[in-house]
Amino acid sequence: MKDAHDRYANIEVGYLLQRMETYSGMTILATNLRTNLDDAFTRRLNFIVTFPFPDEEQRLRIWKVLLPASLPHAGDIDWEFLARKYNLAGGNIRNILVAGAFLAAQQATVLNMDLILQAARQEMQKTGRFIREEDYLYTRR
């Protein structure tokens, strides 16, 4: 143990394992940091289901599916560009669309490509990803 944080983390994991062992139902755990789980912890899990990162085609479907039909949006949204340019998980795509919708409401306009790009930049900053200016430049076709 390096510090008090490690000690408390170990106590919490121990408590979780104890509760799981006495619980008769199904427990579902989720993490995006699979490599941080130690062997003692994973040995106690009956099944581990891995959801691979979506490829470009899957991201395109996610972008389109997550946009509610009831949300007013401009016809300038280039879904193919977004799917190709941004290697994101579904949760990140959802966050971008929600943030874009808020920006549109704030500006009393409809969701458009510029607002989605602005929201994408915010999402990338929030997740600590490297931001290149050219990733947010879009030339309409």
mmCIF file of C-alpha atoms in Angstrom:
data_model
loop_
_atom_site.group_PDB
_atom_site.id
_atom_site.type_symbol
_atom_site.label_atom_id
_atom_site.label_comp_id
_atom_site.label_asym_id
_atom_site.label_seq_id
_atom_site.Cartn_x
_atom_site.Cartn_y
_atom_site.Cartn_z
ATOM 1 C CA MET A 1 0.000 0.000 0.000
ATOM 2 C CA LYS A 2 1.325 3.357 -1.013
ATOM 3 C CA ASP A 3 -0.994 5.649 0.883
ATOM 4 C CA ALA A 4 -4.280 6.019 2.722
ATOM 5 C CA HIS A 5 -6.205 6.031 -0.561
ATOM 6 C CA ASP A 6 -4.952 2.517 -1.344
ATOM 7 C CA ARG A 7 -5.914 1.367 2.134
ATOM 8 C CA TYR A 8 -9.465 2.685 1.790
ATOM 9 C CA ALA A 9 -9.780 1.288 -1.727
ATOM 10 C CA ASN A 10 -8.780 -2.158 -0.432
ATOM 11 C CA ILE A 11 -11.314 -1.884 2.389
ATOM 12 C CA GLU A 12 -14.047 -0.964 -0.100
ATOM 13 C CA VAL A 13 -13.146 -3.830 -2.440
ATOM 14 C CA GLY A 14 -13.112 -6.248 0.484
ATOM 15 C CA TYR A 15 -16.534 -5.053 1.575
ATOM 16 C CA LEU A 16 -17.905 -5.378 -1.965
ATOM 17 C CA LEU A 17 -16.564 -8.933 -2.276
ATOM 18 C CA GLN A 18 -18.022 -9.875 1.097
ATOM 19 C CA ARG A 19 -21.439 -8.528 0.091
ATOM 20 C CA MET A 20 -21.284 -10.307 -3.276
ATOM 21 C CA GLU A 21 -20.473 -13.637 -1.648
ATOM 22 C CA THR A 22 -23.478 -13.417 0.679
ATOM 23 C CA TYR A 23 -25.899 -12.095 -1.943
ATOM 24 C CA SER A 24 -28.031 -14.775 -3.606
ATOM 25 C CA GLY A 25 -28.975 -12.749 -6.686
ATOM 26 C CA MET A 26 -27.080 -11.611 -9.729
ATOM 27 C CA THR A 27 -24.537 -8.828 -9.428
ATOM 28 C CA ILE A 28 -23.503 -6.804 -12.445
ATOM 29 C CA LEU A 29 -20.333 -4.741 -12.268
ATOM 30 C CA ALA A 30 -19.014 -2.436 -14.965
ATOM 31 C CA THR A 31 -15.631 -0.844 -15.497
ATOM 32 C CA ASN A 32 -13.688 0.789 -18.266
ATOM 33 C CA LEU A 33 -10.464 0.028 -16.387
ATOM 34 C CA ARG A 34 -10.342 -3.773 -16.680
ATOM 35 C CA THR A 35 -6.566 -3.791 -16.265
ATOM 36 C CA ASN A 36 -6.934 -2.322 -12.766
ATOM 37 C CA LEU A 37 -8.780 -5.386 -11.445
ATOM 38 C CA ASP A 38 -6.487 -7.739 -9.577
ATOM 39 C CA ASP A 39 -6.491 -11.540 -9.949
ATOM 40 C CA ALA A 40 -8.064 -12.143 -6.536
ATOM 41 C CA PHE A 41 -11.006 -9.994 -7.547
ATOM 42 C CA THR A 42 -11.506 -11.478 -11.013
ATOM 43 C CA ARG A 43 -11.322 -15.047 -9.669
ATOM 44 C CA ARG A 44 -14.533 -14.355 -7.769
ATOM 45 C CA LEU A 45 -16.411 -13.356 -10.919
ATOM 46 C CA ASN A 46 -18.273 -16.094 -12.766
ATOM 47 C CA PHE A 47 -18.485 -14.281 -16.084
ATOM 48 C CA ILE A 48 -16.634 -11.395 -17.644
ATOM 49 C CA VAL A 49 -18.280 -9.875 -20.690
ATOM 50 C CA THR A 50 -16.141 -7.582 -22.806
ATOM 51 C CA PHE A 51 -17.775 -4.970 -24.985
ATOM 52 C CA PRO A 52 -15.279 -3.947 -27.651
ATOM 53 C CA PHE A 53 -14.905 -0.334 -28.662
ATOM 54 C CA PRO A 54 -17.232 0.477 -31.584
ATOM 55 C CA ASP A 55 -15.716 0.653 -35.045
ATOM 56 C CA GLU A 56 -16.579 3.398 -37.534
ATOM 57 C CA GLU A 57 -19.683 1.653 -38.882
ATOM 58 C CA GLN A 58 -20.990 1.010 -35.383
ATOM 59 C CA ARG A 59 -20.272 4.605 -34.351
ATOM 60 C CA LEU A 60 -22.261 5.842 -37.343
ATOM 61 C CA ARG A 61 -25.258 3.801 -36.200
ATOM 62 C CA ILE A 62 -24.812 5.024 -32.617
ATOM 63 C CA TRP A 63 -24.735 8.685 -33.705
ATOM 64 C CA LYS A 64 -27.952 8.227 -35.673
ATOM 65 C CA VAL A 65 -29.786 6.108 -33.098
ATOM 66 C CA LEU A 66 -29.020 8.395 -30.166
ATOM 67 C CA LEU A 67 -30.438 11.497 -31.828
ATOM 68 C CA PRO A 68 -34.114 11.635 -30.811
ATOM 69 C CA ALA A 69 -36.475 12.086 -33.760
ATOM 70 C CA SER A 70 -38.257 14.783 -31.752
ATOM 71 C CA LEU A 71 -35.094 16.906 -31.416
ATOM 72 C CA PRO A 72 -35.074 19.703 -33.998
ATOM 73 C CA HIS A 73 -31.830 19.589 -35.944
ATOM 74 C CA ALA A 74 -30.348 21.108 -39.063
ATOM 75 C CA GLY A 75 -29.760 19.130 -42.208
ATOM 76 C CA ASP A 76 -26.049 19.982 -42.148
ATOM 77 C CA ILE A 77 -25.019 17.255 -39.704
ATOM 78 C CA ASP A 78 -22.447 14.996 -41.372
ATOM 79 C CA TRP A 79 -22.840 11.730 -39.466
ATOM 80 C CA GLU A 80 -20.203 9.954 -41.573
ATOM 81 C CA PHE A 81 -17.631 12.631 -40.740
ATOM 82 C CA LEU A 82 -18.416 12.373 -37.015
ATOM 83 C CA ALA A 83 -18.164 8.570 -37.040
ATOM 84 C CA ARG A 84 -14.889 8.656 -38.968
ATOM 85 C CA LYS A 85 -13.233 11.534 -37.114
ATOM 86 C CA TYR A 86 -14.085 10.746 -33.496
ATOM 87 C CA ASN A 87 -13.118 7.348 -32.110
ATOM 88 C CA LEU A 88 -15.590 7.404 -29.222
ATOM 89 C CA ALA A 89 -17.657 5.025 -27.141
ATOM 90 C CA GLY A 90 -21.436 5.224 -27.176
ATOM 91 C CA GLY A 91 -21.522 7.026 -23.834
ATOM 92 C CA ASN A 92 -19.265 9.782 -25.170
ATOM 93 C CA ILE A 93 -21.422 10.161 -28.273
ATOM 94 C CA ARG A 94 -24.505 10.461 -26.075
ATOM 95 C CA ASN A 95 -22.790 13.113 -23.948
ATOM 96 C CA ILE A 96 -21.919 15.097 -27.077
ATOM 97 C CA LEU A 97 -25.477 15.007 -28.378
ATOM 98 C CA VAL A 98 -26.904 16.035 -24.991
ATOM 99 C CA ALA A 99 -24.380 18.883 -24.668
ATOM 100 C CA GLY A 100 -25.103 19.951 -28.248
ATOM 101 C CA ALA A 101 -28.837 19.992 -27.531
ATOM 102 C CA PHE A 102 -28.223 22.178 -24.468
ATOM 103 C CA LEU A 103 -26.091 24.547 -26.535
ATOM 104 C CA ALA A 104 -28.851 24.743 -29.155
ATOM 105 C CA ALA A 105 -31.465 25.505 -26.493
ATOM 106 C CA GLN A 106 -29.192 28.122 -24.942
ATOM 107 C CA GLN A 107 -28.823 29.837 -28.311
ATOM 108 C CA ALA A 108 -32.505 29.380 -29.247
ATOM 109 C CA THR A 109 -31.583 27.449 -32.377
ATOM 110 C CA VAL A 110 -31.641 23.872 -33.642
ATOM 111 C CA LEU A 111 -28.857 21.353 -33.175
ATOM 112 C CA ASN A 112 -26.358 21.742 -36.005
ATOM 113 C CA MET A 113 -22.893 20.590 -37.024
ATOM 114 C CA ASP A 114 -21.106 23.547 -35.424
ATOM 115 C CA LEU A 115 -22.774 22.906 -32.060
ATOM 116 C CA ILE A 116 -21.959 19.195 -32.236
ATOM 117 C CA LEU A 117 -18.300 20.027 -32.925
ATOM 118 C CA GLN A 118 -18.293 22.458 -29.995
ATOM 119 C CA ALA A 119 -19.822 19.774 -27.755
ATOM 120 C CA ALA A 120 -17.294 17.217 -29.051
ATOM 121 C CA ARG A 121 -14.449 19.512 -28.033
ATOM 122 C CA GLN A 122 -15.958 19.856 -24.538
ATOM 123 C CA GLU A 123 -16.336 16.077 -24.227
ATOM 124 C CA MET A 124 -12.736 15.483 -25.285
ATOM 125 C CA GLN A 125 -11.497 18.066 -22.779
ATOM 126 C CA LYS A 126 -13.629 16.502 -20.053
ATOM 127 C CA THR A 127 -12.155 13.052 -20.693
ATOM 128 C CA GLY A 128 -8.605 14.404 -20.856
ATOM 129 C CA ARG A 129 -8.023 13.446 -24.476
ATOM 130 C CA PHE A 130 -5.482 15.234 -26.614
ATOM 131 C CA ILE A 131 -7.147 17.912 -28.717
ATOM 132 C CA ARG A 132 -5.866 18.882 -32.131
ATOM 133 C CA GLU A 133 -7.372 21.987 -33.693
ATOM 134 C CA GLU A 134 -7.867 20.229 -37.035
ATOM 135 C CA ASP A 135 -10.187 17.707 -35.339
ATOM 136 C CA TYR A 136 -12.752 20.480 -34.915
ATOM 137 C CA LEU A 137 -12.522 22.043 -38.330
ATOM 138 C CA TYR A 138 -15.229 20.957 -40.685
ATOM 139 C CA THR A 139 -15.666 22.042 -44.272
ATOM 140 C CA ARG A 140 -19.150 21.473 -45.592
ATOM 141 C CA ARG A 141 -19.277 19.252 -48.624
#
